[in-house]
XYZ file of C-alpha atoms in Angstrom:
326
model
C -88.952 -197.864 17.314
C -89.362 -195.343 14.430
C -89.887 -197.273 10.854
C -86.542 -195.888 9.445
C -84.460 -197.062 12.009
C -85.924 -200.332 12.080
C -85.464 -200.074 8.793
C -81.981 -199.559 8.613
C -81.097 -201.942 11.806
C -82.919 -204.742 9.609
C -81.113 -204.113 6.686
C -77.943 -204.665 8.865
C -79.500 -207.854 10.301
C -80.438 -209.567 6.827
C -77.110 -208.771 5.291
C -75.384 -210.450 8.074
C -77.547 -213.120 9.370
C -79.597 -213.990 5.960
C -83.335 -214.658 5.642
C -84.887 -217.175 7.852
C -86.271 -220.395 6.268
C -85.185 -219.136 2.665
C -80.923 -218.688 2.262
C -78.152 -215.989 1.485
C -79.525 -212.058 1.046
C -76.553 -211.551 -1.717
C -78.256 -207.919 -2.097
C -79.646 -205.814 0.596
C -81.507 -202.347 -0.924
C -84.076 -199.950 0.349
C -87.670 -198.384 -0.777
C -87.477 -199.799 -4.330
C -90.418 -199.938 -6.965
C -91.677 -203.111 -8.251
C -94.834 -202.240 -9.975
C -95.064 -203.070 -13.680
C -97.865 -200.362 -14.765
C -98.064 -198.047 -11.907
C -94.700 -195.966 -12.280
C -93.703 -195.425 -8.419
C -97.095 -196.981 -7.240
C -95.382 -199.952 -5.267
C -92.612 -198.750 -3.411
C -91.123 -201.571 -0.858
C -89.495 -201.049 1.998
C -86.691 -203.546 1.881
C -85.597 -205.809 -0.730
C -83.312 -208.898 -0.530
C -81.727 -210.274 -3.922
C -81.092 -214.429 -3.398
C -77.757 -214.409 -5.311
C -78.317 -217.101 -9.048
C -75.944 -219.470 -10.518
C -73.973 -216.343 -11.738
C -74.178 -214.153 -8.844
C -69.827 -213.964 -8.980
C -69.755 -212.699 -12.669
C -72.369 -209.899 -11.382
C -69.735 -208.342 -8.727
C -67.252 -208.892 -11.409
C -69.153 -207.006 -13.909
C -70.107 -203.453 -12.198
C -70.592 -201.656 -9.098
C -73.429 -199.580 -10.599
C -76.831 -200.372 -11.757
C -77.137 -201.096 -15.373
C -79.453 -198.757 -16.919
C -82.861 -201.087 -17.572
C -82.552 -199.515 -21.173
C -78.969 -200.694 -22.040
C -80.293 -204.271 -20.764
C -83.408 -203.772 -22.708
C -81.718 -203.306 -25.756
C -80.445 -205.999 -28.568
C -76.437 -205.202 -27.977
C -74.080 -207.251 -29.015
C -71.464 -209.059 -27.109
C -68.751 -209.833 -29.776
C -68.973 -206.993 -33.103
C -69.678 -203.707 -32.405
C -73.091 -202.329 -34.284
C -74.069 -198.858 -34.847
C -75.639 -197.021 -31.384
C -78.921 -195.477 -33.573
C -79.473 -199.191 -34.485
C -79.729 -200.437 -31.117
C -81.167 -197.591 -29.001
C -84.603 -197.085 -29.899
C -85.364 -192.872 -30.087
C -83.959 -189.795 -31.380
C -80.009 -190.083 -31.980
C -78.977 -187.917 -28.953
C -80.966 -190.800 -26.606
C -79.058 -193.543 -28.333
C -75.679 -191.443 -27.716
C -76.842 -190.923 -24.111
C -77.563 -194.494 -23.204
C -74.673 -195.978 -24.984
C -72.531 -193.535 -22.722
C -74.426 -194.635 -19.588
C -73.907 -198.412 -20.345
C -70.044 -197.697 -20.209
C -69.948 -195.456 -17.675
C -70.762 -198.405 -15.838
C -68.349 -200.994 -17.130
C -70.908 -203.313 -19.376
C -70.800 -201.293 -22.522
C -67.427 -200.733 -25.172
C -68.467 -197.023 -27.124
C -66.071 -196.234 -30.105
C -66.752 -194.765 -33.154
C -65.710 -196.549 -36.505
C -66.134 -195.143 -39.984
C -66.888 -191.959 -38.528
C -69.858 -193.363 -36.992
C -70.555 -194.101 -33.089
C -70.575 -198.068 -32.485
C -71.143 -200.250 -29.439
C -70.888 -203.696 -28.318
C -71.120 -205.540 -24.371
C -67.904 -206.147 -23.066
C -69.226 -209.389 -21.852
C -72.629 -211.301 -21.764
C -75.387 -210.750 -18.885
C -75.180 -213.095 -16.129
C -77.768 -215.114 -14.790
C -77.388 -213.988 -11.050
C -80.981 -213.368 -9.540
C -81.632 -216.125 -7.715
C -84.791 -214.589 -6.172
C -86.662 -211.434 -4.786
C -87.917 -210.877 -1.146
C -89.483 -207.981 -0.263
C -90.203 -207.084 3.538
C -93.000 -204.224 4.464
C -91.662 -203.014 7.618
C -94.218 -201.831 9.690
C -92.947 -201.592 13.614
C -96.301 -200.877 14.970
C -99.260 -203.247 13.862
C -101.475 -201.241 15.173
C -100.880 -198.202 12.433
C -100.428 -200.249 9.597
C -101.226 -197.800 6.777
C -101.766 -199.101 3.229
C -100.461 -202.534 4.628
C -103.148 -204.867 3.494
C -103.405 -203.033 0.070
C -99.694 -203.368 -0.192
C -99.479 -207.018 0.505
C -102.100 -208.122 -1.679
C -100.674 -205.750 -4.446
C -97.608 -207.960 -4.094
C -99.387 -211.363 -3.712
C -101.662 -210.840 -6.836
C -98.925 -209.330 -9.247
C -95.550 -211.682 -8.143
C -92.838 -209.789 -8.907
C -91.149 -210.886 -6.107
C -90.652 -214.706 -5.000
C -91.636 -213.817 -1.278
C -93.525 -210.923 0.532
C -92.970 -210.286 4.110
C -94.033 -208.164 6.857
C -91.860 -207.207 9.528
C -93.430 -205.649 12.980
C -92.197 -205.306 16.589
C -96.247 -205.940 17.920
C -97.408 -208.905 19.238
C -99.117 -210.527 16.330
C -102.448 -212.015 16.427
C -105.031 -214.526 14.489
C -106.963 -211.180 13.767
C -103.326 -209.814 12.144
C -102.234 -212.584 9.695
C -106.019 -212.941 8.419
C -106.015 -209.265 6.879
C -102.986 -210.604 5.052
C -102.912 -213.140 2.122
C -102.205 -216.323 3.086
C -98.761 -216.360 1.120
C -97.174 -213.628 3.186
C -95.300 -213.785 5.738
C -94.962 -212.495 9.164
C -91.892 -211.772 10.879
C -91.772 -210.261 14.860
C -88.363 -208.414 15.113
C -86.882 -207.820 18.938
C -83.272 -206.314 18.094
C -82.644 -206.770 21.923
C -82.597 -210.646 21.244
C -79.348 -212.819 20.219
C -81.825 -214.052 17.163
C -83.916 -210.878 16.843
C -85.857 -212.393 13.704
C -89.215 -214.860 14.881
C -90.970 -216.148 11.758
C -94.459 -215.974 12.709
C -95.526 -217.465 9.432
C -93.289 -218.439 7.070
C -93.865 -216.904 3.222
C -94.837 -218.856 0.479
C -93.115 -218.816 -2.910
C -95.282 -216.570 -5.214
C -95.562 -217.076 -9.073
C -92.821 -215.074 -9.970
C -92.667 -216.640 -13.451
C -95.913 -216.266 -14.853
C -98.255 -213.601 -15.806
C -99.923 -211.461 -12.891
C -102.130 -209.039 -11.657
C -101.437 -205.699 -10.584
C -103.411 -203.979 -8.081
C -104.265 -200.303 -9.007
C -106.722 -199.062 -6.987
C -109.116 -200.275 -4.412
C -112.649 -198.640 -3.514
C -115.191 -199.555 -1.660
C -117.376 -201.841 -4.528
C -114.356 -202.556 -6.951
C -111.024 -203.113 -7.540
C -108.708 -201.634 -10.230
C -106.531 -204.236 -11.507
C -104.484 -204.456 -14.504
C -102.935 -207.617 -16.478
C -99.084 -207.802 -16.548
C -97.500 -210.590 -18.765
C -94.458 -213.128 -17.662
C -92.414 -211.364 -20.291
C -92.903 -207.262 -18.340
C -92.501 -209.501 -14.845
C -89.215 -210.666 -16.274
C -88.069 -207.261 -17.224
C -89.493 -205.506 -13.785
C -87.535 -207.898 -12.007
C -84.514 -207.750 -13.416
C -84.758 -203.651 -12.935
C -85.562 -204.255 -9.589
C -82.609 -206.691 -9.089
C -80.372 -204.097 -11.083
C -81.264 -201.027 -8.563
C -80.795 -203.118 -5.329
C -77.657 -204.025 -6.684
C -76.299 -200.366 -7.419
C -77.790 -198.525 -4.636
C -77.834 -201.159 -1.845
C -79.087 -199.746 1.346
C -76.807 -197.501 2.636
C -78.146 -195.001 0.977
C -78.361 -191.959 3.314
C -75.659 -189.300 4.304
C -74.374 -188.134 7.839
C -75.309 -184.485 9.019
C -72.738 -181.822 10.050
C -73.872 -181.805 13.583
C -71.891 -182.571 16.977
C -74.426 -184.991 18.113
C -74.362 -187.339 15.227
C -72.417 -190.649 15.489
C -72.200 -193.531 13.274
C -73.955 -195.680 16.003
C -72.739 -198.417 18.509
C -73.692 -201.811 16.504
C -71.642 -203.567 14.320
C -72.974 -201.651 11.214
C -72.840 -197.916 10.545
C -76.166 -196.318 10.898
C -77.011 -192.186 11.713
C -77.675 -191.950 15.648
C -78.209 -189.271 17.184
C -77.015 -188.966 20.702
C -79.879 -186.060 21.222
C -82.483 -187.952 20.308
C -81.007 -191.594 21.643
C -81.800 -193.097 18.651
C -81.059 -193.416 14.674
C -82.092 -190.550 12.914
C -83.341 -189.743 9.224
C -80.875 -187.282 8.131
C -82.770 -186.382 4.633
C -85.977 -185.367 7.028
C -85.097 -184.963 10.839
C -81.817 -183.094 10.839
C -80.537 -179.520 10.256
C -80.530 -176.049 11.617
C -84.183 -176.359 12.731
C -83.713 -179.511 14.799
C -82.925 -178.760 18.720
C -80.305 -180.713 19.136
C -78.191 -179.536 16.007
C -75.059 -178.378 17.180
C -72.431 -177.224 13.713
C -69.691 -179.931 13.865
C -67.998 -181.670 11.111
C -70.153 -184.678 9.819
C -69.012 -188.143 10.887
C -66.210 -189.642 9.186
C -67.884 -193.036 7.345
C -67.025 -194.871 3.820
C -70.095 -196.620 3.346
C -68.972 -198.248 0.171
C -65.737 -199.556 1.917
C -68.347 -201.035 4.527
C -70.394 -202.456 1.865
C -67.532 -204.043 0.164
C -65.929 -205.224 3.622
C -69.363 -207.193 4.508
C -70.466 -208.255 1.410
C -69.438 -209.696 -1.803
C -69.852 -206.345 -4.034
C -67.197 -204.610 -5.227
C -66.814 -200.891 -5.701
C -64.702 -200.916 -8.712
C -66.092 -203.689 -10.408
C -65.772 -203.202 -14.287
C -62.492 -201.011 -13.840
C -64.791 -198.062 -14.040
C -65.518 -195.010 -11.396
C -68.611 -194.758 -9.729
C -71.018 -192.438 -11.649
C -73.133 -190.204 -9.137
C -77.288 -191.361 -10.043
C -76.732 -193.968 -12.076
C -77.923 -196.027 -9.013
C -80.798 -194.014 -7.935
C -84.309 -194.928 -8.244
């Protein structure tokens, strides 16, 4: 199978089923960044958010990410202060992000005394429970930047568990290019259980300092230091993105052969191809089985809300087009 429809059919599975030997998936999302240093250097496949203590107040709160900014930022729950004294930057940024914040439900924008002021319309909740990111890589036997990407998340720790997901047979020779604390799942989607934990994941040191991987070369390794503080804050970005884009992130092509698939989850197959489809990179005019129909009628947000506990108009606000984008 093609890595974006295993993708995609995982996704499905974890949302559903859960992860094996660790609990809930509250959040599904897909190809999100968790390096600290590197912008866009670490990009994995699939990540899982374990709901926290507060996970309810979070689908309460918003539908959208929270821009990291607004949650970096010393805003007030109760009084309202003045937006150029919280936002850091030029005026027209501090405008900009205080708009952002309540486009999404979290912030309260006024203006008093002839002056722009903002407070949160309620405090942050403690709802990350965890992070588990999976590598999918169908076919062991083209694994890419796998081992570089594994040990990238082993050594740094911005998630709680790394795992790598494959349809091959996996051998001795297999799990000892990984670190020991990954783990090693074989999917067969044909199977009533298609998930077989090869080797279960350990828990990585999420909550203190860590070491991102750079670069590798042949004699040395570029690494660079990343305090518990900038793992905190990565991870609650990463946490915020899953939670506003989720994984249902593509869109259905105007083409006769497209479907919305057979399974229980909505997914882009083509009946041309037999198979699901990337619609951003397979599909279109040049493809040889487009045929001009309408596109597929699908609410992917009423499926999201229908199989999971996120709501889409959390924070009585309407969805704002990017603000859950990576």
């Amino acid at each position: 199978m093609r890595e974006y429809g295993f993708e995609l059919r995982l996704c499905a599975r974890l949302e559903a089923g859960g992860i094996p030997g660790i609990g809930d998936a509250g959040v599904v999302s897909r190809q999100l960044g968790t390096s600290v240093h590197a912008a866009g250097g670490r990009i994995v496949d699939t990540v899982c958010v374990l709901p926290g203590p507060e996970f309810d107040a979070r689908t309460e709160l918003a539908s959208d990410t929270i821009p990291p900014a607004v949650l970096d930022a010393d805003v007030p729950v109760g009084e309202y202060e003045r937006v150029t004294r919280v936002f850091d930057g030029p005026p027209e940024r501090a405008r900009s992000l205080a708009e952002r914040g309540a486009d999404t439900g979290f912030l309260d924008v006024t203006r008093r005394g002839g002056q722009q002021v903002v407070r949160q319309t309620t405090r942050y909740p403690d709802w990350v429970g965890g992070l588990v990111g999976v590598e999918n890589k169908p076919d062991l036997g083209r694994p890419g930047d796998l081992a570089f990407q594994t040990r990238h998340d082993a050594s740094l720790g911005v998630l709680d568990y790394a795992v790598v997901a494959t349809e091959s047979h996996v051998t001795r020779a297999h799990l000892n290019r990984l670190p020991d604390a990954v783990g090693v799942w074989r999917v067969d989607f044909e199977r009533e259980n298609p998930i077989e934990v090869v080797r279960a994941p350990e828990q990585l040191d999420s909550a203190g300092p860590g070491l991102e991987v750079l670069a590798e070369h042949t004699a040395r390794t570029e690494v660079r230091p990343v305090t518990a503080d900038a793992k905190a804050r990565q991870r609650r970005r990463v946490a915020e993105r899953a939670y506003g884009k989720g994984w249902r992130t593509f869109d259905f092509p105007a083409c006769a052969n497209a479907s919305t698939g057979d399974g229980d989850a909505t997914v882009p197959h083509c009946a041309h191809f037999e198979r699901v489809v990337d619609p951003a990179s397979e599909c279109g005019p040049d493809c040889p089985g487009f045929e001009a129909a309408d596109a597929p009628d699908a609410d992917l947000d009423a499926e999201r809300e229908r199989r999971t506990p996120w709501r889409s108009d959390a924070g009585g606000r309407r969805r704002q087009s990017g603000l859950d984008q990576f």
